Short mmCIF file of C-alpha atoms and ligand atoms in Angstrom, two decimals:
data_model
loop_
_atom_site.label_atom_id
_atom_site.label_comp_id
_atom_site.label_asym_id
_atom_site.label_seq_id
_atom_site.Cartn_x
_atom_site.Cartn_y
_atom_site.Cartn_z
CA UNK E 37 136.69 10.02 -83.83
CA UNK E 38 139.33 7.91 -81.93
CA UNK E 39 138.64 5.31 -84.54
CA UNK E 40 138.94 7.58 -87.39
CA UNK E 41 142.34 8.41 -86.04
CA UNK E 42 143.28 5.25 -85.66
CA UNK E 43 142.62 3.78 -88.56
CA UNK E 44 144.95 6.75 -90.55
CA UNK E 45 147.02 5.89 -87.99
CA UNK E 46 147.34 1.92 -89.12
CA UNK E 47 147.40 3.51 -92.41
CA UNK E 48 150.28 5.65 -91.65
CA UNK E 49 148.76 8.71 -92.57
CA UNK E 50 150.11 11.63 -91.33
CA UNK E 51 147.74 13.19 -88.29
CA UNK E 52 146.88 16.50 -87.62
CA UNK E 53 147.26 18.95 -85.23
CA UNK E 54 143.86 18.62 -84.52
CA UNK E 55 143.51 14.97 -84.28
CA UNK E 56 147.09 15.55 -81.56
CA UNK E 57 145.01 17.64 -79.86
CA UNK E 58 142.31 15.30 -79.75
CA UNK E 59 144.41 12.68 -78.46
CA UNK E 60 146.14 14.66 -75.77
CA UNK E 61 143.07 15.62 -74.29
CA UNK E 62 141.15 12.36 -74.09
CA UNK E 63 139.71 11.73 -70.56
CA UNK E 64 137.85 8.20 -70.85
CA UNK E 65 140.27 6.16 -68.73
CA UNK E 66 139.68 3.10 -71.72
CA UNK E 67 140.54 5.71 -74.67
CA UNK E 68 143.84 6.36 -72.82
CA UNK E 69 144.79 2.86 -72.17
CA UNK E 70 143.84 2.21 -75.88
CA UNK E 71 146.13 5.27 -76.69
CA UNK E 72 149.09 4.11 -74.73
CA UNK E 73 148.67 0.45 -76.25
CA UNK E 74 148.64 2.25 -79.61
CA UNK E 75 152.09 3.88 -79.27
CA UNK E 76 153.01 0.58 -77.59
CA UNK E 77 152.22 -1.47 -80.78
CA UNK E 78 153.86 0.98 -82.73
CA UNK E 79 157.07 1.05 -80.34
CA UNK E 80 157.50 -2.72 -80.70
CA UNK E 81 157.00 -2.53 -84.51
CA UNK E 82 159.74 0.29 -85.25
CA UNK E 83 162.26 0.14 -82.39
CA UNK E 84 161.62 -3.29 -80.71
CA UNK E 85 160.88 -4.16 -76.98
CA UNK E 86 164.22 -3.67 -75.95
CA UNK E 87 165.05 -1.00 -73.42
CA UNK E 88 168.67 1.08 -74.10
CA UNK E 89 170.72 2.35 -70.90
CA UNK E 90 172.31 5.65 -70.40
CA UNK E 91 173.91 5.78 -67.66
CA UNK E 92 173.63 9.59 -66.44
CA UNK E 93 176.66 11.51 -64.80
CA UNK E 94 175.34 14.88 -63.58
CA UNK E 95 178.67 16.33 -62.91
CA UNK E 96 178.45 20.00 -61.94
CA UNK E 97 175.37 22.20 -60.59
CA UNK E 98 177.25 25.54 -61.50
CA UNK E 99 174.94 27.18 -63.83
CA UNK E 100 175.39 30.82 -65.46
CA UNK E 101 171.50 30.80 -66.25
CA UNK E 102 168.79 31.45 -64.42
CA UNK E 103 165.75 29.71 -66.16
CA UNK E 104 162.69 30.41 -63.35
CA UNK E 105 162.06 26.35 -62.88
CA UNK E 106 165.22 25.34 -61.86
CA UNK E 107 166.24 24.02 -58.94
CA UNK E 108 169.99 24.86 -59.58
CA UNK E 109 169.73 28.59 -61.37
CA UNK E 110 172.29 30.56 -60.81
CA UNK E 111 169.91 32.48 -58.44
CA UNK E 112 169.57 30.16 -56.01
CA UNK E 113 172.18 30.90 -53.21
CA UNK E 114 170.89 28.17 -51.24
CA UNK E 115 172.34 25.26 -53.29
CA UNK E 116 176.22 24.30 -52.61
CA UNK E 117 177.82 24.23 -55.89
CA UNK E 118 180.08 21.47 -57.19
CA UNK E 119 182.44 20.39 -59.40
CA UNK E 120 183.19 16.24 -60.19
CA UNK E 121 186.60 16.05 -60.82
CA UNK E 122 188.06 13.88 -63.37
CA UNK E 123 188.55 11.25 -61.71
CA UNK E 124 184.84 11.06 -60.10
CA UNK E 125 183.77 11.01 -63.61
CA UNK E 126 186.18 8.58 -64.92
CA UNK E 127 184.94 6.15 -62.30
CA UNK E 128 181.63 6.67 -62.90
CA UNK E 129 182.15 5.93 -66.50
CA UNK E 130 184.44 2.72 -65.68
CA UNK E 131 181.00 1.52 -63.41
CA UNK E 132 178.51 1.93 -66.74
CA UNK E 133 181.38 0.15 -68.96
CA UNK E 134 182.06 -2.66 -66.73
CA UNK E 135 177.94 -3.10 -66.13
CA UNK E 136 177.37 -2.86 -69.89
CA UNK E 137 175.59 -0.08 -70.04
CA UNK E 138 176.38 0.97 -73.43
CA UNK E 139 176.50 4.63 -73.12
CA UNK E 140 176.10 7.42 -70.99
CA UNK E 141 175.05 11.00 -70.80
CA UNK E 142 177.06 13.90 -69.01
CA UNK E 143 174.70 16.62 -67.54
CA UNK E 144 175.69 20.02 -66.42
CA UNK E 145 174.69 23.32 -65.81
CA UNK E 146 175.67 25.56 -68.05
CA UNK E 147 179.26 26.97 -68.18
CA UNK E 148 180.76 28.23 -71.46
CA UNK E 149 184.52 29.67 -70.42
CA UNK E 150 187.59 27.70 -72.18
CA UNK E 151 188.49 26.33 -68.47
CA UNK E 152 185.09 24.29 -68.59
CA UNK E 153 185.12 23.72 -72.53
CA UNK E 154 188.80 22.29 -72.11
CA UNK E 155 187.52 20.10 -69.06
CA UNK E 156 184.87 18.52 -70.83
CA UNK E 157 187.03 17.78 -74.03
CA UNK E 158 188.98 16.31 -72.18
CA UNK E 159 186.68 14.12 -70.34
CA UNK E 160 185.26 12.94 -73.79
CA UNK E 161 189.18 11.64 -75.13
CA UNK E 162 189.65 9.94 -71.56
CA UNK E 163 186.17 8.06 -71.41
CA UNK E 164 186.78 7.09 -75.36
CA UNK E 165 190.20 5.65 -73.92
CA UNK E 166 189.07 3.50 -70.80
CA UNK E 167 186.59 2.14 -72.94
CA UNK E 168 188.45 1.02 -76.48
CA UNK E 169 186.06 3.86 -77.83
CA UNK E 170 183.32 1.39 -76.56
CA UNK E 171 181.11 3.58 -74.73
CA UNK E 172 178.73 5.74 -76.25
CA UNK E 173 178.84 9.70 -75.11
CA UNK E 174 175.89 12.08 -75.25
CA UNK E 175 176.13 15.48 -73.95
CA UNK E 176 173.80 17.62 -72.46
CA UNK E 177 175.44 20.70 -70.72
CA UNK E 178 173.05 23.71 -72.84
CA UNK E 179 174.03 26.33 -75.20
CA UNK E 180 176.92 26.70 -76.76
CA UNK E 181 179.19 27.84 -79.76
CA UNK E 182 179.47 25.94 -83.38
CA UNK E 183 183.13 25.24 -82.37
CA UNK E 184 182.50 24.48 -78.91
CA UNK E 185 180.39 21.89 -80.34
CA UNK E 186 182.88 20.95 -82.98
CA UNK E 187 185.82 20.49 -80.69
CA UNK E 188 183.25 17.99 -78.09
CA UNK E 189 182.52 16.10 -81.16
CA UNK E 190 185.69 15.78 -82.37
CA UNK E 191 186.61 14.31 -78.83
CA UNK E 192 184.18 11.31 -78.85
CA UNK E 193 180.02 13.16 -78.22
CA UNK E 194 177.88 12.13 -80.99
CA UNK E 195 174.96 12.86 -79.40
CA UNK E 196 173.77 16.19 -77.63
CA UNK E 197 170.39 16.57 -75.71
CA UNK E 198 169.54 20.23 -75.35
CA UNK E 199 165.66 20.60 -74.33
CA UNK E 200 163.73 23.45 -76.46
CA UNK E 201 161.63 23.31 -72.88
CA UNK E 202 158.47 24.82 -74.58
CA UNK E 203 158.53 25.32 -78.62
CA UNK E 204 156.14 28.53 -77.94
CA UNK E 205 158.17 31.66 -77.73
CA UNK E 206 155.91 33.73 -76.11
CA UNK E 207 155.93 30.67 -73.13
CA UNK E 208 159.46 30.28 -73.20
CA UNK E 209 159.62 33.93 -72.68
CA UNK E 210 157.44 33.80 -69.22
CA UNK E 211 160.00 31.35 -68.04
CA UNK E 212 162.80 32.78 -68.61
CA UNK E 213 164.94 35.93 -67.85
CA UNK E 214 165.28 38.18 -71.09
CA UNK E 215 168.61 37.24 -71.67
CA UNK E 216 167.57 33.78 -72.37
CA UNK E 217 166.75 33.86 -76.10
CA UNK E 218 164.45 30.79 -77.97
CA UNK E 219 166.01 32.05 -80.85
CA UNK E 220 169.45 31.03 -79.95
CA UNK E 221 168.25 27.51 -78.25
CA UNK E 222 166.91 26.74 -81.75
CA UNK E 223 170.06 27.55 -83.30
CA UNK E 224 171.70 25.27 -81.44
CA UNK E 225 169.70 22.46 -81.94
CA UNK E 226 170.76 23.11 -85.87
CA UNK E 227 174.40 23.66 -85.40
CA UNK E 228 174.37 20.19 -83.49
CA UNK E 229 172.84 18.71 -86.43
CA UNK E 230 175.33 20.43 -88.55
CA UNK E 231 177.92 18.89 -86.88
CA UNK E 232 176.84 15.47 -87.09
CA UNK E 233 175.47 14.77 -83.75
CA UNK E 234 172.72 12.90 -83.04
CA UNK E 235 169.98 15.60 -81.66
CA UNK E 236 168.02 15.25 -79.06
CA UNK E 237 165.45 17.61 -77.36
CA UNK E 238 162.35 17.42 -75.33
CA UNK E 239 160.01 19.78 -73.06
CA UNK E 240 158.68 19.92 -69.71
CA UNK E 241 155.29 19.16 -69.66
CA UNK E 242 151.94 20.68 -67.38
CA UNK E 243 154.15 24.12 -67.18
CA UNK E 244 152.42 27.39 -65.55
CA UNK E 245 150.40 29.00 -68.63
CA UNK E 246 150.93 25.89 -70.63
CA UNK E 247 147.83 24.81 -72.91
CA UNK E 248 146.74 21.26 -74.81
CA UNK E 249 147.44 23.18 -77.95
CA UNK E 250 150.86 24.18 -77.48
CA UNK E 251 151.92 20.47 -76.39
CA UNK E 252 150.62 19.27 -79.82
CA UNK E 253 152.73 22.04 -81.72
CA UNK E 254 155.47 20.87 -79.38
CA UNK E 255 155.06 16.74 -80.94
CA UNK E 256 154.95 18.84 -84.58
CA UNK E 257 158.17 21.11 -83.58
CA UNK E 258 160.05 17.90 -83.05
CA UNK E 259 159.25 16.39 -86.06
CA UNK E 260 159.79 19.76 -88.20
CA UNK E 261 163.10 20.22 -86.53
CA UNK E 262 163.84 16.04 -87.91
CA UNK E 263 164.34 15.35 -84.08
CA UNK E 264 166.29 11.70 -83.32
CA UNK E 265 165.75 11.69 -79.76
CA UNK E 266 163.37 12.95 -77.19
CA UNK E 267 164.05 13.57 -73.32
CA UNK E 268 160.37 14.99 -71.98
CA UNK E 269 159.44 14.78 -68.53
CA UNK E 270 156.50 16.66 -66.46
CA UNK E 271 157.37 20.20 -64.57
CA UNK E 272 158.15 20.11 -61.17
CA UNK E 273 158.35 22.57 -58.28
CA UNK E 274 161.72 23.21 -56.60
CA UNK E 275 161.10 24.93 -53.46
CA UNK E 276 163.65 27.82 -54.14
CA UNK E 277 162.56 28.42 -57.49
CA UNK E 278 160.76 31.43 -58.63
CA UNK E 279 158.52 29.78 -60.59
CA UNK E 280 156.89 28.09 -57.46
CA UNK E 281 156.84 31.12 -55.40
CA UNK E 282 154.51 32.53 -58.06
CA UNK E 283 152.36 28.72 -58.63
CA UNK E 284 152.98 27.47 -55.01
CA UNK E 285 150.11 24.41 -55.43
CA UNK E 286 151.56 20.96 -55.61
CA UNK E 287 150.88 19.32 -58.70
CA UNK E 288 147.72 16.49 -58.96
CA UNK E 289 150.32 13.81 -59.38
CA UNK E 290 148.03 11.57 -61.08
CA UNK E 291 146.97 14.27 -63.50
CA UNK E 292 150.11 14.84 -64.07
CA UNK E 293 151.37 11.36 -64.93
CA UNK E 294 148.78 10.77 -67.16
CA UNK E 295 149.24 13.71 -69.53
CA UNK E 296 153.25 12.74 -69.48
CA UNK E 297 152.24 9.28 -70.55
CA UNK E 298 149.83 10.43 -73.03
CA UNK E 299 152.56 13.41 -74.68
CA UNK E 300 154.88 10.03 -75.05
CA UNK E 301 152.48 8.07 -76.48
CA UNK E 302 151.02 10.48 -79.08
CA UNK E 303 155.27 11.55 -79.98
CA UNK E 304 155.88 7.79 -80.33
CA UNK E 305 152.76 8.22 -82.87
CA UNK E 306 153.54 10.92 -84.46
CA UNK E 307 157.52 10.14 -84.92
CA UNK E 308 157.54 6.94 -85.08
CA UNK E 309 161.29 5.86 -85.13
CA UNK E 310 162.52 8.36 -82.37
CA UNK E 311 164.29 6.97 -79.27
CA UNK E 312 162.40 8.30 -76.32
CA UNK E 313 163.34 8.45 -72.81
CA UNK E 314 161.54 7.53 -69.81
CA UNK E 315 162.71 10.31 -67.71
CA UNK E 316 163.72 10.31 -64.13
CA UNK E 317 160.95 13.15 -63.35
CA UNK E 318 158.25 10.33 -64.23
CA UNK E 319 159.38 8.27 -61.35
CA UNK E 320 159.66 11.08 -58.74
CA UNK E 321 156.11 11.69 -59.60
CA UNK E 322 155.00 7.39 -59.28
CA UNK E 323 157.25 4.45 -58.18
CA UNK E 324 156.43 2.76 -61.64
CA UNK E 325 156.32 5.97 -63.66
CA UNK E 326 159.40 4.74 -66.10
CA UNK E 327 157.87 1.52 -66.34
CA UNK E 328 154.31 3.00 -67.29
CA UNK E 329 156.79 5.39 -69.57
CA UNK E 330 158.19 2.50 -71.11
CA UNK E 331 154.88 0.81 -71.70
CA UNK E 332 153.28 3.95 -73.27
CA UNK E 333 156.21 4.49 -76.00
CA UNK E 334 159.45 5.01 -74.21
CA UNK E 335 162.68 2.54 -75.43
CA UNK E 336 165.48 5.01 -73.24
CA UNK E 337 166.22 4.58 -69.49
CA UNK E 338 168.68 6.90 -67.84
CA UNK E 339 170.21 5.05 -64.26
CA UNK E 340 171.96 7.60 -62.14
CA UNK E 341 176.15 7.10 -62.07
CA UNK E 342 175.76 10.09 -60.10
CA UNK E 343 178.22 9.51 -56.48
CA UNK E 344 175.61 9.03 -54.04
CA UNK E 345 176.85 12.37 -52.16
CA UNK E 346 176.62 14.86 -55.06
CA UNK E 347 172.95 13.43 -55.89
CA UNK E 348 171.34 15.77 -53.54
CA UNK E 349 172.83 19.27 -55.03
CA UNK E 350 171.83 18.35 -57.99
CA UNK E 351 168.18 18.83 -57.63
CA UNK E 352 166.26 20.35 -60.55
CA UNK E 353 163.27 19.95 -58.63
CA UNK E 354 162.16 18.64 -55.50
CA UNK E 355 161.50 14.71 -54.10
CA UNK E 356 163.74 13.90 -57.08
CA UNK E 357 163.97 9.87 -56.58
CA UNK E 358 166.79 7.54 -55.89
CA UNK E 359 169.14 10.43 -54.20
CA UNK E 360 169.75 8.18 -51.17
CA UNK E 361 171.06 5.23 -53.39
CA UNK E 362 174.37 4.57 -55.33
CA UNK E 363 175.27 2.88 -59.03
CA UNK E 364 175.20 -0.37 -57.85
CA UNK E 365 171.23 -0.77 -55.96
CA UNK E 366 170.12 1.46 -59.21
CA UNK E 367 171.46 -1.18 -61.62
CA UNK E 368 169.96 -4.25 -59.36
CA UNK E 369 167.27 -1.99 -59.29
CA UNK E 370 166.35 -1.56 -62.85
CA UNK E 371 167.16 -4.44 -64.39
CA UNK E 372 164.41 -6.48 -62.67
CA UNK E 373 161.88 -3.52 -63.33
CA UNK E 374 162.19 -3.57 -66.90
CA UNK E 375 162.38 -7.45 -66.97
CA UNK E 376 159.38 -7.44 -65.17
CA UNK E 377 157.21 -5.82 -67.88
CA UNK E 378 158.56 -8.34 -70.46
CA UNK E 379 161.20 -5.47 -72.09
CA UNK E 380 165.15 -6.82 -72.90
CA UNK E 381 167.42 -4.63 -71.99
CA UNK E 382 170.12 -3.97 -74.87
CA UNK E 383 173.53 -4.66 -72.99
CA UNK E 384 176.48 -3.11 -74.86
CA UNK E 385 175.28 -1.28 -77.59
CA UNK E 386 174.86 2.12 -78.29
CA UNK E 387 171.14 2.13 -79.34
CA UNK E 388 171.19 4.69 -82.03
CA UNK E 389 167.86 6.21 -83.15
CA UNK E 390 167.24 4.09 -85.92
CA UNK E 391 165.93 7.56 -87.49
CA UNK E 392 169.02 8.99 -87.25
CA UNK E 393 170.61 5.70 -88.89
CA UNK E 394 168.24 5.96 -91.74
CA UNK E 395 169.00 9.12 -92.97
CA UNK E 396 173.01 7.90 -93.07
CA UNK E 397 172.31 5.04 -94.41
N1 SAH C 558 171.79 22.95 -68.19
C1 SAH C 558 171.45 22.06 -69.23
C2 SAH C 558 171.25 20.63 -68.76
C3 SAH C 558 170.78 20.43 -67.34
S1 SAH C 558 169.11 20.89 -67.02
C4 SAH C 558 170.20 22.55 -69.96
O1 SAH C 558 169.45 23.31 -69.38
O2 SAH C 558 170.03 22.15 -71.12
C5 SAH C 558 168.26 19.53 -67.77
C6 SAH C 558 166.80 19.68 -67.89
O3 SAH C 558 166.17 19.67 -66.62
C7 SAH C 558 166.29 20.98 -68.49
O4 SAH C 558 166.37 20.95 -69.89
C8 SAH C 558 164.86 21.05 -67.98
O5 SAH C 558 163.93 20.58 -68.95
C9 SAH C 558 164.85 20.09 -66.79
N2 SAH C 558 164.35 20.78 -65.58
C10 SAH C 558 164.85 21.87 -64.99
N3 SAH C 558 164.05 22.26 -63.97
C11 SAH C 558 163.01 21.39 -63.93
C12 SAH C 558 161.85 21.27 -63.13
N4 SAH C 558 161.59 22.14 -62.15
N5 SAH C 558 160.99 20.25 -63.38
C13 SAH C 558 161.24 19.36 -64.37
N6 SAH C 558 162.32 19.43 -65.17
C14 SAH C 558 163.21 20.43 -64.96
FE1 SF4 C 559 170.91 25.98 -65.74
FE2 SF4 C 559 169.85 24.03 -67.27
FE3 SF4 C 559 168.79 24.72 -64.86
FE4 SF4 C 559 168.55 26.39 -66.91
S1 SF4 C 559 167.68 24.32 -66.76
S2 SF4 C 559 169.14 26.96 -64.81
S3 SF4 C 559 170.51 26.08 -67.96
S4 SF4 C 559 170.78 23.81 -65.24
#
């Protein structure tokens, strides 16, 4: 069978849901290390081996939601909120500029009142300006309205990451209060397109209730929804989360990393042309989980520009890595990691999903 889907694979034959199952759920420690060289070849052939930066600011832990996983819903009294102010930020954003990072990602909770819309627009003009409109800006701070999104565009984002967390309603409905509505998150992901950013979304993967099944129809949502970039990253407990006072065992990490690996591997597959991050929740879960993400599909890497003090309230789940560190070590840092598995890194340039690019072409 693995041939079978390999060889419509070479021939660039669409697969199936079936055969995505099939390749999500292979055990044989050979099949999976001839899966991840699979996405691997296909990686090099469609995107390159070069590794793009974004350097990640995660600049407030206020959040009006309440999703049940979170380590920073609103719920949680036990977290000290925060607020970066401008000029935090605007540092932060010199350090990935003057290291050539290319661009950068601001992360948030989620706020939606004209105070915080007005904050962040402004943020986006100032960052253009320090860097001669040289930086690259995604977004990722949730849900919000078609002219909220116009007005962030207008002031330098062009790309927005906003997770659909599970593409199964009836799942995304466990997780989440009832005022959280799928629906709308899908919405948004089309009003960002509408708007001309580049869209990115992802899932959490080995959730409570979770099946094989609905992680393939996940890989099959992206494509559907013409996804350019994907952010995916396992589940992890956070100790004041209600999710883990209902599931309080600790995840088999190994488990766990291989079934991340093997969801980036079969979306590299299946997409082909995507940009695809190797998310900070593989390494809290091995010390070479990026690099193994990298190796298995991945061509994003996301260093933290957090300030090494606000890295610690800004835990979406627990052991998160790298919280004791600053910009500086996690540049050193990374560099020689990627290096080391034979990747360039791609210094000063935005690295656009070259599927987005095709369709503007
Ligand atoms: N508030 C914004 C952005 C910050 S949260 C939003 O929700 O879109 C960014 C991502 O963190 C979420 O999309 C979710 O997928 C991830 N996340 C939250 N809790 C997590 C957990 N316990 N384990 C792994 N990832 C988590
Ligand atoms: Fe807020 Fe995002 Fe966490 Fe949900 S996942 S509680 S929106 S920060």
């Amino acid at each position: 069978m693995l041939n079978l889907i390999f060889d419509k694979i070479d021939r660039q034959i669409e697969l199936s849901k079936e055969n995505l199952i099939f390749l999500l759920n292979l055990k044989e420690k050979d099949d999976i290390k001839l899966l991840l060289n699979k996405a691997y070849e296909i990686k090099s052939a469609e995107v390159g081996k070069k590794v793009y930066y974004r350097g990640i600011i995660e600049f407030s832990n206020v959040c009006t939601k309440d999703c049940f996983y979170c380590g920073i819903r609103k719920s949680n009294t036990e977290t000290e909120r925060f607020m970066l102010d401008e000029e935090s930020i605007l540092n932060s954003a010199k350090f990935a500029h003057e290291n050539r990072y290319g661009s950068i990602v601001l992360q948030s909770g989620e706020q939606s009142n004209p105070t915080f819309i007005s904050f962040v627009e402004n943020i986006l003009k100032k960052i253009k300006q320090l860097s001669n409109n040289k930086l690259g800006i995604t977004l990722s701070v949730g849900e919000q309205s078609d002219e909220t999104y116009k007005r962030w565009f207008k002031a330098g984002a062009h790309r927005y990451l906003l997770r659909i967390e599970t593409s199964n309603k009836k799942l995304y409905q466990k997780l989440h209060p009832e005022s959280h509505d799928f629906n709308c998150r899908v919405n948004c992901l089309k009003l960002l397109r509408k708007n001309g950013y580049q869209v990115g979304t992802g899932v959490m993967i080995k959730l409570p209730y979770q099946t094989i099944e609905q992680l393939a129809d996940d890989i099959i949502f992206f494509k559907n929804m013409d996804i350019d970039m994907i952010g995916m990253g396992p589940y992890l407990p956070h100790k004041n989360s209600l999710l883990t006072k209902l599931f309080p065992d600790a995840p088999n990490m190994s488990k766990l990393l291989e079934l991340s690996l093997k969801m980036i591997a079969v979306t590299r597959i299946h997409l082909r042309n995507v940009n695809i991050a190797a998310t900070t929740a593989l390494q809290a879960i091995h010390p070479k989980g990026r690099e193994q993400g990298l190796l298995a599909g991945a061509n994003i890497i996301m260093p933290n520009l957090t300030d090494t003090e606000f890295r610690a309230p800004y835990q979406l789940y627990d052991n998160k890595p790298c919280i004791d560190e600053n910009s500086k070590m996690c540049s050193a840092c990374l560099s020689s990691r990627i290096t080391g598995i034979g990747e360039e890194i791609g210094l000063d340039q935005w690295g656009d999903s070259p599927h987005f690019l095709k369709k503007h072409e």
